[in-house]
Coordinates of C-alpha atoms in Angstrom, one line a residue:
Chain A
M1 CA 0.3 -0.5 -0.3
R2 CA 1.4 3.6 -0.9
Q3 CA 1.0 5.7 2.2
L4 CA 1.6 9.7 1.8
F5 CA 2.2 11.0 5.3
E6 CA 0.4 14.7 5.6
L7 CA 0.1 17.3 8.2
C8 CA -3.8 17.7 9.3
G9 CA -5.5 20.6 11.6
R10 CA -7.9 20.1 14.8
D11 CA -10.0 18.4 12.2
E12 CA -8.1 15.4 10.7
E13 CA -9.7 16.2 6.9
V14 CA -7.9 19.5 6.6
R15 CA -4.6 18.9 5.2
F16 CA -2.6 22.3 4.6
S17 CA 1.1 21.4 4.3
P18 CA 2.3 23.3 1.4
Y19 CA 4.9 21.0 0.5
V20 CA 2.6 17.9 1.2
W21 CA -0.1 19.2 -1.9
R22 CA 3.1 19.1 -4.2
I23 CA 3.5 16.0 -3.9
R24 CA -0.4 15.3 -3.6
M25 CA -0.4 16.6 -7.1
A26 CA 2.6 14.8 -8.1
M27 CA 1.1 11.9 -7.4
K28 CA -2.4 12.3 -9.4
H29 CA -0.3 13.7 -12.6
K30 CA 1.2 10.0 -12.1
G31 CA -1.8 8.4 -11.8
L32 CA -0.3 6.7 -8.3
D33 CA -3.3 6.0 -5.9
F34 CA -2.2 6.7 -2.0
E35 CA -3.5 6.8 1.1
G36 CA -2.6 9.8 3.1
V37 CA -2.1 9.3 6.6
A38 CA -2.7 12.5 9.1
V39 CA 0.2 13.2 11.3
R40 CA 0.3 16.5 14.1
F41 CA 3.1 18.7 14.5
L42 CA 3.5 16.7 18.2
N43 CA 3.0 13.5 17.2
K44 CA 5.6 13.0 14.2
Q45 CA 6.5 9.3 15.2
P46 CA 4.9 7.9 11.8
L47 CA 7.4 9.8 10.2
E48 CA 10.6 8.1 12.1
S49 CA 10.8 4.9 9.7
A50 CA 12.0 7.1 7.2
Q51 CA 14.0 9.2 9.4
S52 CA 12.4 12.4 8.8
K53 CA 10.8 15.3 11.3
T54 CA 8.6 17.3 8.3
V55 CA 6.5 16.0 6.1
P56 CA 5.3 14.9 3.2
V57 CA 6.8 10.9 3.5
L58 CA 6.1 8.6 1.3
N59 CA 5.6 4.9 2.1
D60 CA 6.0 3.3 -1.4
D61 CA 5.2 -0.5 -0.4
G62 CA 8.1 -0.7 2.1
T63 CA 10.3 2.3 0.1
W64 CA 10.0 5.2 2.3
V65 CA 11.5 8.6 0.9
K66 CA 11.2 12.0 2.8
D67 CA 11.1 15.5 1.3
S68 CA 9.0 16.4 -1.3
F69 CA 11.5 17.1 -4.0
D70 CA 13.3 13.9 -3.5
I71 CA 9.7 12.4 -3.5
A72 CA 9.3 14.2 -6.6
L73 CA 12.9 12.7 -8.0
Y74 CA 12.2 9.3 -6.8
L75 CA 8.9 9.2 -8.9
E76 CA 9.9 10.5 -11.3
K77 CA 12.5 7.2 -11.6
T78 CA 10.4 4.8 -10.2
Y79 CA 7.1 6.0 -12.4
P80 CA 8.7 7.1 -16.0
D81 CA 5.4 7.6 -17.6
A82 CA 3.4 11.1 -17.2
P83 CA 6.9 12.8 -16.5
L84 CA 7.5 15.7 -14.3
F85 CA 10.5 16.8 -15.6
G86 CA 11.7 14.3 -18.5
G87 CA 15.1 14.6 -18.1
A88 CA 18.3 15.4 -16.2
I89 CA 18.4 19.1 -17.2
A90 CA 14.6 19.7 -16.2
E91 CA 15.7 18.1 -12.9
G92 CA 18.0 20.3 -12.5
Q93 CA 16.6 23.6 -13.2
A94 CA 13.6 22.4 -11.2
R95 CA 15.9 22.7 -8.1
L96 CA 16.4 26.4 -8.7
L97 CA 12.5 26.7 -8.9
N98 CA 12.0 25.2 -5.4
A99 CA 14.6 26.9 -4.2
F100 CA 12.8 30.2 -5.4
I101 CA 9.3 29.4 -4.8
D102 CA 10.1 28.8 -1.2
N103 CA 12.2 31.8 -0.9
T104 CA 9.6 34.0 -2.8
V105 CA 5.9 32.4 -2.2
V106 CA 6.5 30.5 0.6
R107 CA 8.2 33.4 2.8
G108 CA 6.3 35.8 1.5
I109 CA 3.1 34.1 2.3
F110 CA 3.8 32.6 6.1
P111 CA 3.6 36.1 7.6
M112 CA 0.1 36.8 6.0
I113 CA -1.6 33.3 7.0
V114 CA 0.2 32.2 10.6
A115 CA -2.7 33.4 12.8
D116 CA -4.9 31.9 10.8
I117 CA -3.0 28.7 10.2
H118 CA -2.8 28.5 14.6
A119 CA -6.7 28.9 14.0
R120 CA -7.2 25.4 12.5
L121 CA -5.0 23.8 14.7
D122 CA -6.1 22.4 18.2
E123 CA -5.3 23.7 21.5
K124 CA -2.1 21.5 22.6
N125 CA -0.6 21.4 18.8
G126 CA -1.7 25.1 18.1
A127 CA 0.7 26.4 21.4
Y128 CA 3.7 24.7 20.2
F129 CA 3.3 26.3 16.5
R130 CA 2.7 29.6 18.7
E131 CA 5.9 29.3 20.9
T132 CA 8.3 28.5 17.6
R133 CA 6.4 30.5 15.1
E134 CA 6.9 33.6 17.4
K135 CA 10.5 32.8 18.2
F136 CA 11.0 32.6 14.1
L137 CA 9.0 35.6 13.8
G138 CA 10.4 37.7 16.7
C139 CA 6.9 38.8 17.1
S140 CA 3.1 37.5 17.7
L141 CA 1.6 35.5 15.4
E142 CA -1.3 38.5 15.4
E143 CA 1.4 41.1 14.9
A144 CA 2.8 39.2 12.1
Q145 CA -0.4 38.7 10.3
A146 CA -2.0 42.4 10.8
G147 CA 0.5 43.7 8.2
R148 CA -0.6 41.8 5.3
D149 CA -2.5 44.1 3.6
A150 CA 0.4 46.6 3.5
A151 CA 2.9 43.3 2.5
L152 CA 0.4 42.4 -0.5
P153 CA 2.3 44.9 -3.0
K154 CA 5.3 43.4 -2.3
L155 CA 4.5 40.2 -3.0
R156 CA 2.6 40.6 -6.0
A157 CA 5.6 42.3 -7.4
A158 CA 7.8 39.3 -6.5
L159 CA 5.5 37.1 -8.4
T160 CA 6.6 39.2 -12.1
P161 CA 8.3 36.2 -13.3
I162 CA 5.9 34.1 -12.4
R163 CA 3.1 36.3 -13.9
H164 CA 5.2 36.7 -17.1
T165 CA 6.1 33.7 -17.9
L166 CA 2.5 32.3 -17.8
M167 CA 1.4 35.3 -20.4
A168 CA 3.6 34.0 -22.2
Q169 CA 3.0 30.0 -21.8
P170 CA -0.2 28.4 -20.3
F171 CA 2.1 26.6 -17.8
L172 CA 5.2 27.4 -15.9
S173 CA 6.5 23.8 -17.5
G174 CA 5.3 24.8 -20.7
D175 CA 2.3 23.8 -22.6
A176 CA 1.5 21.1 -19.9
P177 CA 1.7 21.1 -16.1
A178 CA 4.3 19.2 -14.5
W179 CA 6.5 19.4 -11.2
A180 CA 7.1 23.5 -11.7
D181 CA 3.7 24.1 -11.5
Y182 CA 2.7 21.4 -9.1
C183 CA 5.4 23.3 -6.6
L184 CA 3.9 26.6 -6.8
F185 CA 0.2 25.6 -6.7
G186 CA 0.9 23.3 -3.7
T187 CA 1.8 26.4 -2.1
L188 CA -1.0 28.3 -3.2
M189 CA -3.2 25.1 -1.8
W190 CA -1.7 25.8 1.8
A191 CA -3.0 29.7 2.0
R192 CA -6.2 28.4 0.1
I193 CA -6.9 25.9 3.3
A194 CA -5.7 27.9 6.1
S195 CA -7.0 31.3 5.5
D196 CA -9.6 33.2 3.5
F197 CA -7.3 36.4 2.8
E198 CA -6.8 35.8 -1.1
L199 CA -3.4 36.7 -2.4
L200 CA -4.0 37.3 -6.0
G201 CA -5.8 39.7 -7.9
E202 CA -8.4 38.4 -10.1
D203 CA -6.7 39.7 -13.0
D204 CA -3.3 38.2 -12.4
P205 CA -2.8 35.6 -14.7
I206 CA -1.7 33.7 -12.0
H207 CA -5.3 33.5 -10.9
E208 CA -6.2 32.4 -13.9
W209 CA -3.8 29.6 -14.2
R210 CA -4.9 28.4 -10.5
E211 CA -8.2 28.3 -11.5
G212 CA -7.8 25.8 -14.1
M213 CA -5.0 23.9 -11.6
L214 CA -7.7 23.2 -9.0
D215 CA -10.1 21.9 -11.6
M216 CA -7.4 19.5 -12.4
F217 CA -8.0 15.4 -11.9
D218 CA -11.4 16.3 -11.6
G219 CA -11.5 18.8 -9.2
Y220 CA -9.4 17.3 -6.9
A221 CA -7.8 19.8 -5.0
R222 CA -10.5 22.1 -5.5
A223 CA -12.8 19.7 -3.5
A224 CA -10.2 19.7 -0.4
K225 CA -11.2 20.9 2.8
L226 CA -10.7 24.1 3.8
G227 CA -10.3 24.8 7.5
Y228 CA -12.7 27.6 8.1
Chain B
M1 CA 28.6 31.7 -42.6
R2 CA 26.6 32.3 -38.8
Q3 CA 26.8 35.6 -38.0
L4 CA 26.0 36.7 -33.9
F5 CA 25.3 40.5 -33.8
E6 CA 26.6 41.9 -30.7
L7 CA 26.7 45.2 -28.9
C8 CA 29.9 46.9 -28.5
G9 CA 31.3 49.6 -26.5
R10 CA 33.9 52.5 -28.0
D11 CA 36.6 49.5 -28.3
E12 CA 34.9 47.7 -31.0
E13 CA 36.8 44.1 -29.2
V14 CA 34.4 44.9 -26.1
R15 CA 30.9 43.1 -26.5
F16 CA 29.3 43.7 -23.0
S17 CA 25.3 42.4 -23.5
P18 CA 24.3 40.0 -21.3
Y19 CA 21.9 38.3 -23.4
V20 CA 24.2 37.7 -26.4
W21 CA 27.1 36.4 -23.7
R22 CA 24.1 33.6 -23.1
I23 CA 24.3 32.9 -26.9
R24 CA 27.2 33.3 -27.2
M25 CA 28.0 30.1 -24.3
A26 CA 25.4 28.3 -25.8
M27 CA 26.7 28.3 -29.4
K28 CA 30.1 26.9 -27.9
H29 CA 28.0 24.7 -25.4
K30 CA 26.6 22.9 -29.0
G31 CA 30.3 23.8 -30.6
L32 CA 28.8 25.8 -33.3
D33 CA 31.0 28.5 -34.8
F34 CA 30.0 31.8 -35.4
E35 CA 31.2 35.0 -36.6
G36 CA 30.2 38.6 -33.8
V37 CA 29.5 41.2 -35.9
A38 CA 29.3 44.8 -34.1
V39 CA 26.5 46.5 -33.6
R40 CA 26.2 50.3 -31.5
F41 CA 22.9 51.4 -30.0
L42 CA 22.6 54.0 -32.5
N43 CA 23.2 52.1 -35.3
K44 CA 21.2 48.7 -35.3
Q45 CA 20.3 48.8 -38.9
P46 CA 22.9 45.4 -38.9
L47 CA 19.3 43.7 -37.2
E48 CA 16.4 44.8 -39.1
S49 CA 16.8 41.6 -41.5
A50 CA 15.1 39.9 -38.5
Q51 CA 13.2 43.1 -37.7
S52 CA 14.8 43.3 -34.2
K53 CA 15.9 46.5 -32.2
T54 CA 18.1 44.6 -29.4
V55 CA 20.6 42.2 -29.6
P56 CA 21.1 39.2 -30.1
V57 CA 20.2 38.6 -33.6
L58 CA 21.4 35.2 -35.5
N59 CA 21.8 35.0 -39.1
D60 CA 21.6 31.4 -39.2
D61 CA 23.1 31.1 -42.9
G62 CA 20.2 33.1 -43.7
T63 CA 17.8 32.1 -41.4
W64 CA 17.5 35.3 -38.7
V65 CA 16.2 34.9 -35.3
K66 CA 16.2 37.4 -32.4
D67 CA 15.5 37.1 -28.7
S68 CA 18.2 35.3 -26.8
F69 CA 16.0 32.8 -25.5
D70 CA 13.6 32.2 -28.6
I71 CA 17.2 32.0 -30.2
A72 CA 17.9 29.0 -27.7
L73 CA 15.0 27.7 -28.2
Y74 CA 15.9 27.8 -31.7
L75 CA 19.5 26.5 -31.9
E76 CA 18.0 23.4 -29.4
K77 CA 15.6 22.4 -32.5
T78 CA 18.1 22.9 -35.3
Y79 CA 20.9 21.4 -33.5
P80 CA 19.4 18.8 -31.2
D81 CA 23.1 18.1 -29.5
A82 CA 24.2 19.0 -26.7
P83 CA 21.0 20.0 -25.5
L84 CA 20.9 23.0 -23.6
F85 CA 16.9 21.8 -22.0
G86 CA 16.6 18.7 -23.1
G87 CA 12.7 18.3 -23.5
A88 CA 9.9 20.2 -23.5
I89 CA 9.2 20.5 -19.8
A90 CA 13.0 21.9 -19.7
E91 CA 11.8 24.4 -22.3
G92 CA 8.9 25.6 -20.1
Q93 CA 10.8 25.7 -16.9
A94 CA 13.3 27.7 -18.6
R95 CA 10.8 30.6 -19.2
L96 CA 10.5 31.0 -15.6
L97 CA 14.2 30.8 -14.9
N98 CA 15.0 33.1 -17.3
A99 CA 12.3 35.9 -16.1
F100 CA 13.6 35.4 -12.3
I101 CA 17.2 36.1 -13.6
D102 CA 15.9 38.8 -15.4
N103 CA 13.7 40.3 -12.6
T104 CA 16.6 39.8 -9.8
V105 CA 20.0 39.5 -11.5
V106 CA 19.5 41.8 -14.4
R107 CA 17.4 44.4 -12.5
G108 CA 19.7 44.5 -9.1
I109 CA 22.9 44.7 -11.3
F110 CA 21.8 47.5 -13.5
P111 CA 22.2 50.8 -11.4
M112 CA 25.2 49.3 -9.8
I113 CA 27.4 49.2 -13.0
V114 CA 25.0 51.7 -15.1
A115 CA 28.2 54.8 -14.9
D116 CA 30.3 52.1 -15.5
I117 CA 29.0 51.0 -18.9
H118 CA 28.4 54.9 -19.9
A119 CA 32.0 55.0 -19.4
R120 CA 33.2 52.2 -22.1
L121 CA 30.7 53.9 -24.8
D122 CA 32.0 56.7 -27.2
E123 CA 30.8 60.3 -27.3
K124 CA 27.4 59.5 -29.6
N125 CA 26.5 56.2 -28.3
G126 CA 27.2 57.7 -24.0
A127 CA 25.2 60.3 -24.9
Y128 CA 22.4 58.4 -25.8
F129 CA 22.4 55.7 -23.7
R130 CA 23.0 58.7 -20.8
E131 CA 19.6 60.3 -21.8
T132 CA 17.3 56.9 -22.1
R133 CA 18.8 55.3 -19.0
E134 CA 18.7 58.2 -16.9
K135 CA 15.2 58.7 -17.8
F136 CA 14.0 54.9 -17.0
L137 CA 16.2 55.4 -13.6
G138 CA 14.5 58.5 -12.6
C139 CA 18.4 60.1 -11.5
S140 CA 21.6 60.3 -12.6
L141 CA 24.0 57.6 -13.8
E142 CA 26.0 58.6 -11.2
E143 CA 23.5 58.9 -8.4
A144 CA 21.7 55.7 -9.0
Q145 CA 25.6 53.7 -9.1
A146 CA 26.9 55.5 -6.1
G147 CA 24.1 53.9 -3.9
R148 CA 25.8 50.0 -5.3
D149 CA 28.1 49.2 -1.6
A150 CA 24.5 49.9 0.2
A151 CA 22.6 47.6 -2.8
L152 CA 24.8 45.0 -2.3
P153 CA 23.4 43.0 0.7
K154 CA 20.4 43.1 -1.2
L155 CA 21.2 42.0 -4.4
R156 CA 23.3 38.9 -2.7
A157 CA 20.2 37.8 -0.6
A158 CA 18.3 37.9 -3.8
L159 CA 21.0 35.1 -5.1
T160 CA 19.4 33.6 -2.4
P161 CA 17.8 30.8 -4.4
I162 CA 20.6 30.1 -6.6
R163 CA 23.1 30.0 -4.1
H164 CA 21.0 27.2 -1.8
T165 CA 21.0 25.4 -6.0
L166 CA 24.7 25.6 -6.2
M167 CA 25.3 24.6 -2.8
A168 CA 22.9 21.3 -3.5
Q169 CA 24.5 20.7 -7.6
P170 CA 27.3 21.8 -9.3
F171 CA 25.4 23.5 -12.2
L172 CA 22.1 25.2 -12.3
S173 CA 21.4 22.3 -15.1
G174 CA 22.2 19.8 -12.5
D175 CA 25.6 17.7 -13.3
A176 CA 26.7 19.7 -16.4
P177 CA 26.0 23.2 -17.4
A178 CA 23.1 24.3 -20.4
W179 CA 21.1 26.8 -20.7
A180 CA 20.0 28.1 -17.2
D181 CA 23.4 28.1 -16.9
Y182 CA 24.5 30.1 -19.4
C183 CA 21.5 32.7 -18.5
L184 CA 22.9 33.3 -15.0
F185 CA 26.7 33.4 -16.2
G186 CA 26.0 35.7 -19.4
T187 CA 25.1 38.0 -16.8
L188 CA 27.7 38.0 -15.1
M189 CA 29.7 38.5 -17.7
W190 CA 28.0 41.9 -18.0
A191 CA 29.3 43.2 -14.7
R192 CA 32.2 41.7 -15.6
I193 CA 33.1 42.8 -19.0
A194 CA 31.6 46.7 -18.0
S195 CA 32.9 47.1 -14.6
D196 CA 35.5 46.3 -12.1
F197 CA 32.8 46.2 -9.1
E198 CA 33.2 42.5 -7.8
L199 CA 29.5 41.6 -6.7
L200 CA 30.4 38.4 -5.4
G201 CA 32.3 37.9 -2.2
E202 CA 34.8 35.0 -2.3
D203 CA 33.3 32.6 -0.2
D204 CA 29.9 32.3 -2.2
P205 CA 28.9 29.4 -4.0
I206 CA 27.9 32.1 -6.7
H207 CA 32.0 32.7 -7.2
E208 CA 32.9 29.4 -7.1
W209 CA 30.4 28.7 -10.3
R210 CA 31.3 31.4 -11.9
E211 CA 35.2 30.7 -11.7
G212 CA 34.2 27.5 -13.8
M213 CA 32.3 28.7 -16.1
L214 CA 34.9 31.0 -17.0
D215 CA 37.5 28.3 -17.3
M216 CA 34.9 26.3 -20.0
F217 CA 36.1 25.8 -23.4
D218 CA 39.1 26.5 -22.8
G219 CA 38.7 29.9 -21.3
Y220 CA 36.9 31.3 -23.9
A221 CA 35.1 33.9 -21.4
R222 CA 37.6 34.6 -19.2
A223 CA 39.9 35.3 -22.6
A224 CA 36.8 37.8 -23.5
K225 CA 38.5 41.9 -23.6
L226 CA 37.1 43.7 -20.5
G227 CA 36.1 47.7 -20.9
Y228 CA 38.3 48.8 -18.5

């Protein structure tokens, strides 16, 4: 049985990790079935078989793989049909694209939704999240999030390379979606599930692309349970 | 005969366009000979056969192609050996990487070397450059460049995704250089040829990678004539 270990909120059906969503979409892309297994911040013992402290972790019928990008590379090698990269150069480039998306999009969004994420957690996991994240942020979750309207133009400006790409071609990976698309889309699913704060203007080409991604695989992502 | 049209300085042997350098390296990568043809800001008539107002323009024995990324795609299609991308997904991803490098690296470096670029030009082309660029910058070339020491930490921070990638693999394209590497390296050659201002710390992994790129193809880029 193929298992994907996923972070969940108070409601076990609310699965909000940006990195897990990248793999969820990659598995759908390759037509691979999987069972999602819920994990909480304070109960990561199920991840120990992969010697990991973070999700996602994949148990592919006894083969354990951790780290979303390494899981993507593993899936590509093990199930080469429906390529996520289609070659060594694309795999190499994807590491830079991942780093760009993590640095710009994940870091840009984080303070904007951090109190909303907290609100999706149960008391015990919420207390852990607050303590660790307030240390990282250097302020309260609520203070960090309060600046989001003012920070929004800067985030949108940082998305310029993505916007320009989607004005020239339908997907980040060209004519059809592949890993780069799932990498960004998974990140945006994190915000969608945890928060009702709208990151993108309606006239933003990234908005239109996101709508298309929500519809893929019979509306798989659109049907995801929201945390609010 | 294969001709590559290139922007030059007062000294015709000083060829400093970041976009031309991307193609120079891509041509070397594919083992293609070419003759560089010098063009100046105020004499772009040679580019008209490609209906282009900017370099690079390629005349591949009668086939005219403009725009550095489109030239790269043309080279890949026409000369598939020694791939620059190696597949449709990598070509799609590369558009985003190009946009990231243009947005972050080209725009970040531009004010830091703009007065140095001007110093490489003859009087007539320099006057044109000053007028158009000061309009764009909203200040004098010298004022823009004077802020470069203060701006350097921000530029280096913006290079974080590139740095992280080169800490995980030897090239942006994986185990060997390809388009993403030439795209960034060409941009850095622009700074190298126009200015003696050092953008990278000696302990920066990007610095080491750049040294390796300078040595490629028998030191082709290292032998380029500097403008100072």
